[in-house]
XYZ file of C-alpha atoms in Angstrom:
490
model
C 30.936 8.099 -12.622
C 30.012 6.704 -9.231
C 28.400 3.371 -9.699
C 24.694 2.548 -7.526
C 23.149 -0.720 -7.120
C 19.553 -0.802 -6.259
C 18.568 -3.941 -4.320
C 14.950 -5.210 -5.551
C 12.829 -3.596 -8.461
C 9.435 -2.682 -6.734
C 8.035 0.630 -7.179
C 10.368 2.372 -4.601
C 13.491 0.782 -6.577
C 12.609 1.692 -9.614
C 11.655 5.200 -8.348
C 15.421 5.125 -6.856
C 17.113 4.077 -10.051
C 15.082 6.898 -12.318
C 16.118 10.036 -9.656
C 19.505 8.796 -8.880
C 20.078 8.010 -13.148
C 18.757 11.273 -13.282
C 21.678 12.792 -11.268
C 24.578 10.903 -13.159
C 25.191 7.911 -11.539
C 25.866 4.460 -12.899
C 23.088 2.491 -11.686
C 22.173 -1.323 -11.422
C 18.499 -2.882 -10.632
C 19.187 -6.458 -9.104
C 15.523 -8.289 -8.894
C 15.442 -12.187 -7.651
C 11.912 -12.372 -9.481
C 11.449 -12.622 -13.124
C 9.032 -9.768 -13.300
C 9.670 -6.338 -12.031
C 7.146 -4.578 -9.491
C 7.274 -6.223 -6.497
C 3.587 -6.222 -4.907
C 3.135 -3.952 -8.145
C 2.671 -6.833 -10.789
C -0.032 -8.548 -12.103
C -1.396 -12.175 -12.480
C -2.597 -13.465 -15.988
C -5.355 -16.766 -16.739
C -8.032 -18.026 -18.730
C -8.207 -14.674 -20.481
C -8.660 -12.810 -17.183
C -6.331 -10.015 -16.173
C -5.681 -9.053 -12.299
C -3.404 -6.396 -11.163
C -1.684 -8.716 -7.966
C -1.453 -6.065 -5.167
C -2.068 -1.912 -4.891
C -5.505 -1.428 -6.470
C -6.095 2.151 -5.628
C -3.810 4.947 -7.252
C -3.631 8.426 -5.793
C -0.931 10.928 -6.174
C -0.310 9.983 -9.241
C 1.939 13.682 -9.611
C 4.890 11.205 -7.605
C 4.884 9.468 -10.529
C 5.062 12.587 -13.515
C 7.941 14.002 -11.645
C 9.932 11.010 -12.673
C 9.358 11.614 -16.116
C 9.771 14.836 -15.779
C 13.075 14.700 -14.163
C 13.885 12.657 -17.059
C 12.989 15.043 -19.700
C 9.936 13.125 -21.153
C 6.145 13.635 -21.534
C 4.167 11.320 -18.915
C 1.333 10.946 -21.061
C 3.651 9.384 -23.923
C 4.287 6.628 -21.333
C 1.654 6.626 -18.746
C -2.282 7.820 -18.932
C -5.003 7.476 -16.240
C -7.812 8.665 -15.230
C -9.670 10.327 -12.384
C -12.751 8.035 -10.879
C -15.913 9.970 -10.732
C -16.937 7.084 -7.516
C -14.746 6.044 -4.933
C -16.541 3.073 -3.757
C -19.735 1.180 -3.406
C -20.305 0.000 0.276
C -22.496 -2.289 1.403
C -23.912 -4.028 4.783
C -26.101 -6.696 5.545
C -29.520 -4.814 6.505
C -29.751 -3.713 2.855
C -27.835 -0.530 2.889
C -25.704 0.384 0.170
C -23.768 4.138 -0.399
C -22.016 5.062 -3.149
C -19.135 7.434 -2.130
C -18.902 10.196 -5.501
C -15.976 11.451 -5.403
C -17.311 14.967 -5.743
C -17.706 16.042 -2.083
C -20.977 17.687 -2.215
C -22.736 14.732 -3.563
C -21.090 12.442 -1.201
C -22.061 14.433 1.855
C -25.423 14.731 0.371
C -26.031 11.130 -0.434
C -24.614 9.912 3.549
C -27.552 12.773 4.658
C -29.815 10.843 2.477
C -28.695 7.675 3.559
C -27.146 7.297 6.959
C -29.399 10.965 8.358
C -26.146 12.261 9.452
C -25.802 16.559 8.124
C -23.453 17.084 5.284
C -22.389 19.673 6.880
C -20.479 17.382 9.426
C -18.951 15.315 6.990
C -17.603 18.294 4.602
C -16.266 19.316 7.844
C -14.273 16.452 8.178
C -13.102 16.733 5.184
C -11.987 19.951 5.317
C -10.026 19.173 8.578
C -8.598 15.888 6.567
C -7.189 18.232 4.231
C -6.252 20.938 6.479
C -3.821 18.576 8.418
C -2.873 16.318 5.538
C -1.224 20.023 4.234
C 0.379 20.425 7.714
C 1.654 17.334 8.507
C 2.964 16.491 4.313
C 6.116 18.109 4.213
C 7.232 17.154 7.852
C 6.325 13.496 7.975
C 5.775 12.256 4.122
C 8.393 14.008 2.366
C 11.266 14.655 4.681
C 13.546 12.447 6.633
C 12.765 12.269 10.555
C 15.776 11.106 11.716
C 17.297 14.677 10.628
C 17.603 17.115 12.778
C 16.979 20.049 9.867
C 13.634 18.701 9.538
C 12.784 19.366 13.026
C 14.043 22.869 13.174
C 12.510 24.484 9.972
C 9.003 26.187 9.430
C 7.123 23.131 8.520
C 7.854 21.533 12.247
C 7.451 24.598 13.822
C 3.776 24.422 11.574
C 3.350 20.843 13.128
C 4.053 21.997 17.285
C 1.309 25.223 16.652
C -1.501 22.989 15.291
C -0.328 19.782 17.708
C -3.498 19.346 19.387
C -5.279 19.040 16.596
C -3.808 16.322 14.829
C -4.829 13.568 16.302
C -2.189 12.039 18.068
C -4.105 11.926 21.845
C -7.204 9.550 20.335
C -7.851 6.923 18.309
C -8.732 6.807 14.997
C -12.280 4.815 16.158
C -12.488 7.871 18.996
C -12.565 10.766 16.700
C -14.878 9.465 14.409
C -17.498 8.266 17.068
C -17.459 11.681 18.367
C -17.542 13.016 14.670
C -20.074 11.184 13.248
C -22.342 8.779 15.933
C -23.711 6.705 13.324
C -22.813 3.202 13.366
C -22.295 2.974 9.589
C -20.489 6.411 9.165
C -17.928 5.405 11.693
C -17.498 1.795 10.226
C -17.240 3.901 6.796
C -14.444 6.472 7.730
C -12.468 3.827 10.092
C -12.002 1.455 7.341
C -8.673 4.003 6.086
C -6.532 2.656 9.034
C -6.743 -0.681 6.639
C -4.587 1.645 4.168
C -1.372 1.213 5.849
C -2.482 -2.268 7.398
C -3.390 -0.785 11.111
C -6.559 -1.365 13.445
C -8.617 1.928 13.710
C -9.141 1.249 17.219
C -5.317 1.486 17.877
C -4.120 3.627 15.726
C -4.202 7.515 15.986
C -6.642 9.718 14.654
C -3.611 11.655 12.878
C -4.476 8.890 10.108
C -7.753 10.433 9.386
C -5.677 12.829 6.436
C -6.304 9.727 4.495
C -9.479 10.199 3.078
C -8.023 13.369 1.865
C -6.019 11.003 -0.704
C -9.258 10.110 -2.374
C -11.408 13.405 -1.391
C -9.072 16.158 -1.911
C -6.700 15.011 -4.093
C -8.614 12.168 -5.836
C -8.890 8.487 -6.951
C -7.436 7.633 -10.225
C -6.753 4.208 -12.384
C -4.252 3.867 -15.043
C -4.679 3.050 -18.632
C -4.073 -0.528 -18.486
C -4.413 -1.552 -14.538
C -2.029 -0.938 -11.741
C 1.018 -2.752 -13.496
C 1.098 -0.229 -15.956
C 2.690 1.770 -13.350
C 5.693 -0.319 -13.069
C 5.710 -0.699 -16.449
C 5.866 2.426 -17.847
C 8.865 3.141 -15.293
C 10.619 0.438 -16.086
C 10.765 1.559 -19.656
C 11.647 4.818 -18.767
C 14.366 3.726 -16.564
C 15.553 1.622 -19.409
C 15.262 4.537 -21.877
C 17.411 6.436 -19.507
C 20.085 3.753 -19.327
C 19.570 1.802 -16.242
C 20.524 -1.516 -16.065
C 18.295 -4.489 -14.877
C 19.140 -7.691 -13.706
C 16.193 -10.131 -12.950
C 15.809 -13.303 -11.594
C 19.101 -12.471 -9.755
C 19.710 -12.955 -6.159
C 21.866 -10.713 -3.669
C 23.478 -12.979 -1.397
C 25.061 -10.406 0.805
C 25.423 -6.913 0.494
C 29.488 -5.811 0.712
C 30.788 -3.765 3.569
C 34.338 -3.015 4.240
C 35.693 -0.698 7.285
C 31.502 0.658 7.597
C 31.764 1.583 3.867
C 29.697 0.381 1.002
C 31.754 -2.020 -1.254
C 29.356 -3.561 -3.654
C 27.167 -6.748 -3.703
C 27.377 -10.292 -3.955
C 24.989 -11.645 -6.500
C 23.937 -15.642 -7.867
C 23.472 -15.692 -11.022
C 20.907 -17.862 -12.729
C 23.046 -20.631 -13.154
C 24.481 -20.995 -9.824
C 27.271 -18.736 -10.374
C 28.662 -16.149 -7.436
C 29.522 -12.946 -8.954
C 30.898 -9.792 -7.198
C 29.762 -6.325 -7.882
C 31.729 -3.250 -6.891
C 29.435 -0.245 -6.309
C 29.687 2.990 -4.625
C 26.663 3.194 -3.048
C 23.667 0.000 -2.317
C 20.106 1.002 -2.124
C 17.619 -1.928 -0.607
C 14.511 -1.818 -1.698
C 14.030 -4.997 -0.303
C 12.336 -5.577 3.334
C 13.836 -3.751 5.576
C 14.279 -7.593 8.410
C 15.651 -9.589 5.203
C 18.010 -6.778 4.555
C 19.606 -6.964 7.755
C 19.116 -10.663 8.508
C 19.770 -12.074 5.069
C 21.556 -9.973 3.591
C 24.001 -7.757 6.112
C 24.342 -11.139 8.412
C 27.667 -10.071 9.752
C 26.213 -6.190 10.921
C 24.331 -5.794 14.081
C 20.566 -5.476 13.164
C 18.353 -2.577 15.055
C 16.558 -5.017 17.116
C 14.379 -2.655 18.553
C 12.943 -1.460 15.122
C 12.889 -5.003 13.773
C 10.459 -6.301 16.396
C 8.075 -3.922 16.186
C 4.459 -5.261 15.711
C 3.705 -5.905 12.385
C 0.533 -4.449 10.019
C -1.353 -6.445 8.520
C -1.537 -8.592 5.394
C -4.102 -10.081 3.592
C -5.908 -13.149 1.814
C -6.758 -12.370 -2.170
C -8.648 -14.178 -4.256
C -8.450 -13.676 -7.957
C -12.138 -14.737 -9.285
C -13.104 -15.094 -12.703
C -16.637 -14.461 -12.702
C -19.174 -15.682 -15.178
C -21.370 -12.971 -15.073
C -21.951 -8.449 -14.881
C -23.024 -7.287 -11.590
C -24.762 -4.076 -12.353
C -24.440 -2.814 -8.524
C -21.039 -3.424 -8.385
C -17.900 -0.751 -8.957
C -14.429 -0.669 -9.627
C -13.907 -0.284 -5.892
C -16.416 -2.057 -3.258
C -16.374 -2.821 0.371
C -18.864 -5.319 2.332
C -18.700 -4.628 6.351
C -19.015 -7.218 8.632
C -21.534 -7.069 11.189
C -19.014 -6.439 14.330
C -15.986 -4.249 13.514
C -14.479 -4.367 16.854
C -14.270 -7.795 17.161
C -12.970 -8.019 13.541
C -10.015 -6.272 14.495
C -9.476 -7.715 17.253
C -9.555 -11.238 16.063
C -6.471 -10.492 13.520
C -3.974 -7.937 15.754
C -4.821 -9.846 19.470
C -5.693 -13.232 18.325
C -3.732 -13.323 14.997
C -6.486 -15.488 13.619
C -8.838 -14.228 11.060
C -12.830 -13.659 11.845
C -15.597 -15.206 10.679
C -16.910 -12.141 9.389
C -14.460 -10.096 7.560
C -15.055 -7.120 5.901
C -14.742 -7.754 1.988
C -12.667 -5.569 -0.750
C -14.010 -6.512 -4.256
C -11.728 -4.667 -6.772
C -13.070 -4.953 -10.546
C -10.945 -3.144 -13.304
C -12.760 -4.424 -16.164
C -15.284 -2.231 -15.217
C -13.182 -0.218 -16.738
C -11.025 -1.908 -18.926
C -12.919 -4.665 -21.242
C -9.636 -6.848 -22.112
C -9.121 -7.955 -18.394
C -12.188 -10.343 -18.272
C -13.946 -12.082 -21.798
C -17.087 -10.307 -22.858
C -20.023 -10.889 -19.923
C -17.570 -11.829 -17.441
C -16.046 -9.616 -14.851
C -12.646 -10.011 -12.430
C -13.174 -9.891 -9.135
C -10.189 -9.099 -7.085
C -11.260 -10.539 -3.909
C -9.263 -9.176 -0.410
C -9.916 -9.722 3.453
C -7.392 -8.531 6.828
C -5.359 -10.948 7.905
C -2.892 -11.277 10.806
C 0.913 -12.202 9.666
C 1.992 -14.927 9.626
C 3.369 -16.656 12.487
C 2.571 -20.052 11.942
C -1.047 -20.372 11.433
C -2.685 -23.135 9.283
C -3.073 -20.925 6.425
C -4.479 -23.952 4.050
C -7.476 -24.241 6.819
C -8.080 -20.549 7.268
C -8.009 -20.453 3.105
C -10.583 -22.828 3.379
C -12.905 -20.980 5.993
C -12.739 -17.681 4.635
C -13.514 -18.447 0.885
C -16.387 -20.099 2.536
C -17.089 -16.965 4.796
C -16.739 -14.232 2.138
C -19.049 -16.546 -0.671
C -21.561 -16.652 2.015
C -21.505 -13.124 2.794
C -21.514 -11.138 -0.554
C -23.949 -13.923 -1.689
C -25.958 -12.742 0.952
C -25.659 -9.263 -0.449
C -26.340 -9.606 -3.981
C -28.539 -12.161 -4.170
C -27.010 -14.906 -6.062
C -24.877 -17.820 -5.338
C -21.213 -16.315 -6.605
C -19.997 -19.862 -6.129
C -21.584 -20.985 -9.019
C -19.955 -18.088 -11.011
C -16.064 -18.647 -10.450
C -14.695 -19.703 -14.038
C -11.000 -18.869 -12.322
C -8.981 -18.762 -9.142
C -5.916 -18.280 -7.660
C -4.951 -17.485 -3.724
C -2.723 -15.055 -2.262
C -2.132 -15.288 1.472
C 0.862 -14.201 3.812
C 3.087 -16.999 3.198
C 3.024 -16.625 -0.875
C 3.205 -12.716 -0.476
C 6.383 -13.497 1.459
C 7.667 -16.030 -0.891
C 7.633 -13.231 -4.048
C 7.983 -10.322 -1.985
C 10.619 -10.822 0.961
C 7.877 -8.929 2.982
C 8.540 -10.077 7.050
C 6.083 -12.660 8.043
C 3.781 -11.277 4.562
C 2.811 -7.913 6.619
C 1.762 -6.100 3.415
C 2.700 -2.525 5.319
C 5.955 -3.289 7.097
C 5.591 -2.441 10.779
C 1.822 -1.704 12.197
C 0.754 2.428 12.808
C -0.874 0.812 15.792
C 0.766 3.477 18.432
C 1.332 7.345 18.438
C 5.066 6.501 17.988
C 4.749 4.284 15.230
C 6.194 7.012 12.762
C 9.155 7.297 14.633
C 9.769 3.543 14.793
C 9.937 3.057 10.879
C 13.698 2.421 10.154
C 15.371 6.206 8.421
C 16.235 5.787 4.796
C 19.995 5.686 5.295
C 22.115 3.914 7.838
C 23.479 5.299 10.695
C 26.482 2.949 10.708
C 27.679 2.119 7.112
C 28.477 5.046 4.745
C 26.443 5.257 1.494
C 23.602 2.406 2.535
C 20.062 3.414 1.971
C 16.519 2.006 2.157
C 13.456 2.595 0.726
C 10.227 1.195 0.048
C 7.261 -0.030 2.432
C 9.075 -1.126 4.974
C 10.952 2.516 5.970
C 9.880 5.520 6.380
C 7.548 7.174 5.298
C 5.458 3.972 5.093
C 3.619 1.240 2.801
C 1.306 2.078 0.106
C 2.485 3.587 -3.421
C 2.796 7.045 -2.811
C 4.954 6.992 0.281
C 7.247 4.215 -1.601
C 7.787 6.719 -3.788
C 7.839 9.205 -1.425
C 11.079 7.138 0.061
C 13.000 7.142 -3.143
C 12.262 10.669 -3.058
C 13.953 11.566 0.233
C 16.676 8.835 -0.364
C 17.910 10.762 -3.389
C 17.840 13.881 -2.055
C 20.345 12.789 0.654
C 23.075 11.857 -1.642
């Protein structure tokens, strides 16, 4: 039996370990943190519950097939449900829109709201979806840096329908000419944020993402977000993988461009070698290379791409119910331009950021005491290279109280009962992301896709890669989508 480590136990790792378990190797999970997940985790205090990172769950098929591959029943393991809203927005003239998730009603309520035709946004829609089908199986669940992928029907699907993918216009381009409205625009640009780009850069090929939520639909898991990693790490234990935590790689093992094993240090102190077969990182694609292959020449070109972006979070424990509020919410700031530009050509953070309040115990009672809600608190925020993070803390808590203050009415500062701070030097502290970028490298360009680092190496036999960092991308379901297309490789 051929033996596998897996370097790092977020989502994609885990996802690795179940399909390549699943196809009879011997397989190894080493994780330097004490908890398992990654981004994927969750933070506990004062009787409030917050899941740490991903907050929105689509796809959630990428995650049955694991247990399916495995033999088992997802819903022994795993339940969610679908969300019957998508989000609240809201903007400082007084204008609030709930997105349903049911398209009619969605279209409907923007006509009632925003006096742009229905018509025109179920059109978008239907082109979201249209292209998301086209460009799936080529970009999302296939290696690009094969030339079989490139050859087959689905490219030859992709060159037919080229000009209408997006990939001559931004993002902010399309959906000026789409929609006009101010507020529409704002609305539908905001899903460049979902892989950490600036809609004014990025193509308009990113506008399948709504489809995510529209087409396929917005769920949340029994439990919160961690209950993802959770329930996969129990299956993966089930199935007889093998997880070391609070363990760190040192180096990974290469002899003659072959795969050897790792080097691990133990809790105590203690060096230990591991043969293996075959190394899968799931850790940052940069601190793979620089950190952990020191003596192999690092892709320099990939490694310096621009980076997306990453974020401050504030978990709030709020003493009080805010009736207006949803599981998902979104204030806009005033200039959206300007906001973007502030954080990917200034690298500072504006003065008016657009706000991402994420609430589960709407949903789920036990994550906040009885009358009091958790407010998972999120702005855009450059990576870091060097900024005074404590000062920025400082300004935007003050910023974003002021603002959704503003909004609802009340002084939320007088509500908070909890905190704790994320920002891009923590996430890179517990995450190994590069400089905190929450997405790996920025979609910012029409190349971008083809600048994301393949999921094997090109120069030492039976090293692969998965996760945010590497194609296809950040987010979930195209981590999983990685461990997907790593193991069918081997």
């Amino acid at each position: 039996m051929h033996k596998v480590i897996v370097v790092g136990a977020g989502i994609a790792g885990i996802a690795s370990a179940i399909r390549l378990k699943a196809k009879g190797f011997e397989v190894e999970v080493i994780e330097a943190n004490q908890y398992p997940g990654g981004k994927l985790s969750q933070i506990v205090g004062n009787g409030y519950r917050f899941d740490a990172g991903p907050s929105l769950f689509t796809m959630p098929y990428l995650v049955g097939e694991l247990f399916e591959l495995a033999g088992k029943t997802t819903s022994k393991y795993f339940e969610y449900q679908r969300l019957e809203e998508i989000c609240s927005y809201f903007w400082e003239d007084g204008t609030r829109l709930v997105a349903s998730a049911n398209i009619e009603e969605f279209a409907n309520e923007i006509q009632n709201k925003l006096s742009v035709d229905a018509s025109i946004v179920k059109a978008f829609l239907a082109k979201s979806g249209k292209n998301y089908a086209i460009l799936e199986k080529l970009f999302l669940q296939k290696s690009l840096h094969k030339l079989s992928t490139w050859i087959g029907r689905d490219a030859w699907k992709g060159y037919l329908n080229i000009l209408d993918l997006g990939l001559f216009e931004t993002m902010h381009q399309a959906n000026q000419r789409q929609f006009g409205n101010p507020k529409l625009v704002q609305l539908f640009d905001r899903y460049a944020t979902y892989n950490g780009s600036d809609p004014y850069q990025t193509p308009a090929t990113l506008n399948i993402i709504p489809h995510l939520e529209y087409g396929l639909g917005a769920y949340l898991p029994k439990g919160g977000m961690v209950s993802i990693t959770n329930s996969l790490v129990q299956l993966a234990k089930e199935m007889g993988v093998i997880f070391r935590m609070d363990t760190n790689v040192k180096r990974i093992l290469v002899e003659a461009k072959k795969i050897k094993g790792v080097e691990i240090i133990e809790k105590e102190g203690k060096t230990t070698l591991l043969p293996a077969d075959i190394v899968v990182s799931n850790m940052d694609i940069s601190a793979t290379y620089y950190k952990l292959l020191p003596d192999q020449p690092p892709p320099q070109k990939l490694l310096s791409q621009p980076k997306s972006s990453s974020g401050i979070v504030f978990y709030w424990g709020i003493k009080k119910q805010f009736e207006q509020l949803g599981l998902h919410n979104i204030f806009f700031s005033e200039d959206y331009k300007k906001e973007f530009s502030t954080i990917f050509q200034k690298n500072e953070v504006d003065n008016d950021p657009t706000i991402y309040i994420n609430i589960t115990s709407k949903y789920e009672s036990k994550d906040a005491p009885k009358g009091h809600e958790n407010w998972f608190v999120l702005i855009n925020v450059p990576p870091n290279s060097g900024q005074n993070w404590e000062q920025i803390i400082k300004e935007a808590r003050k910023n974003i109280l002021n603002k959704v203050s503003k909004i609802l009415g009340e002084d939320i500062s007088q509500l908070i009962d909890y905190e704790q701070v994320l920002d891009p030097i923590s996430i890179e502290l517990r995450t190994s992301s590069s400089q905190g970028a929450l997405y790996g490298n920025s979609s910012n360009n029409r190349f971008a896709a083809f600048l994301r680092h393949p999921n094997f190496s090109k120069q030492i036999q039976n090293l692969y890669f998965v996760g945010g960092s590497v194609h296809p991308g950040g987010g979930i379901p195209l981590a999983l989508n990685s461990a997907k297309i790593m193991a069918d490789m081997i």
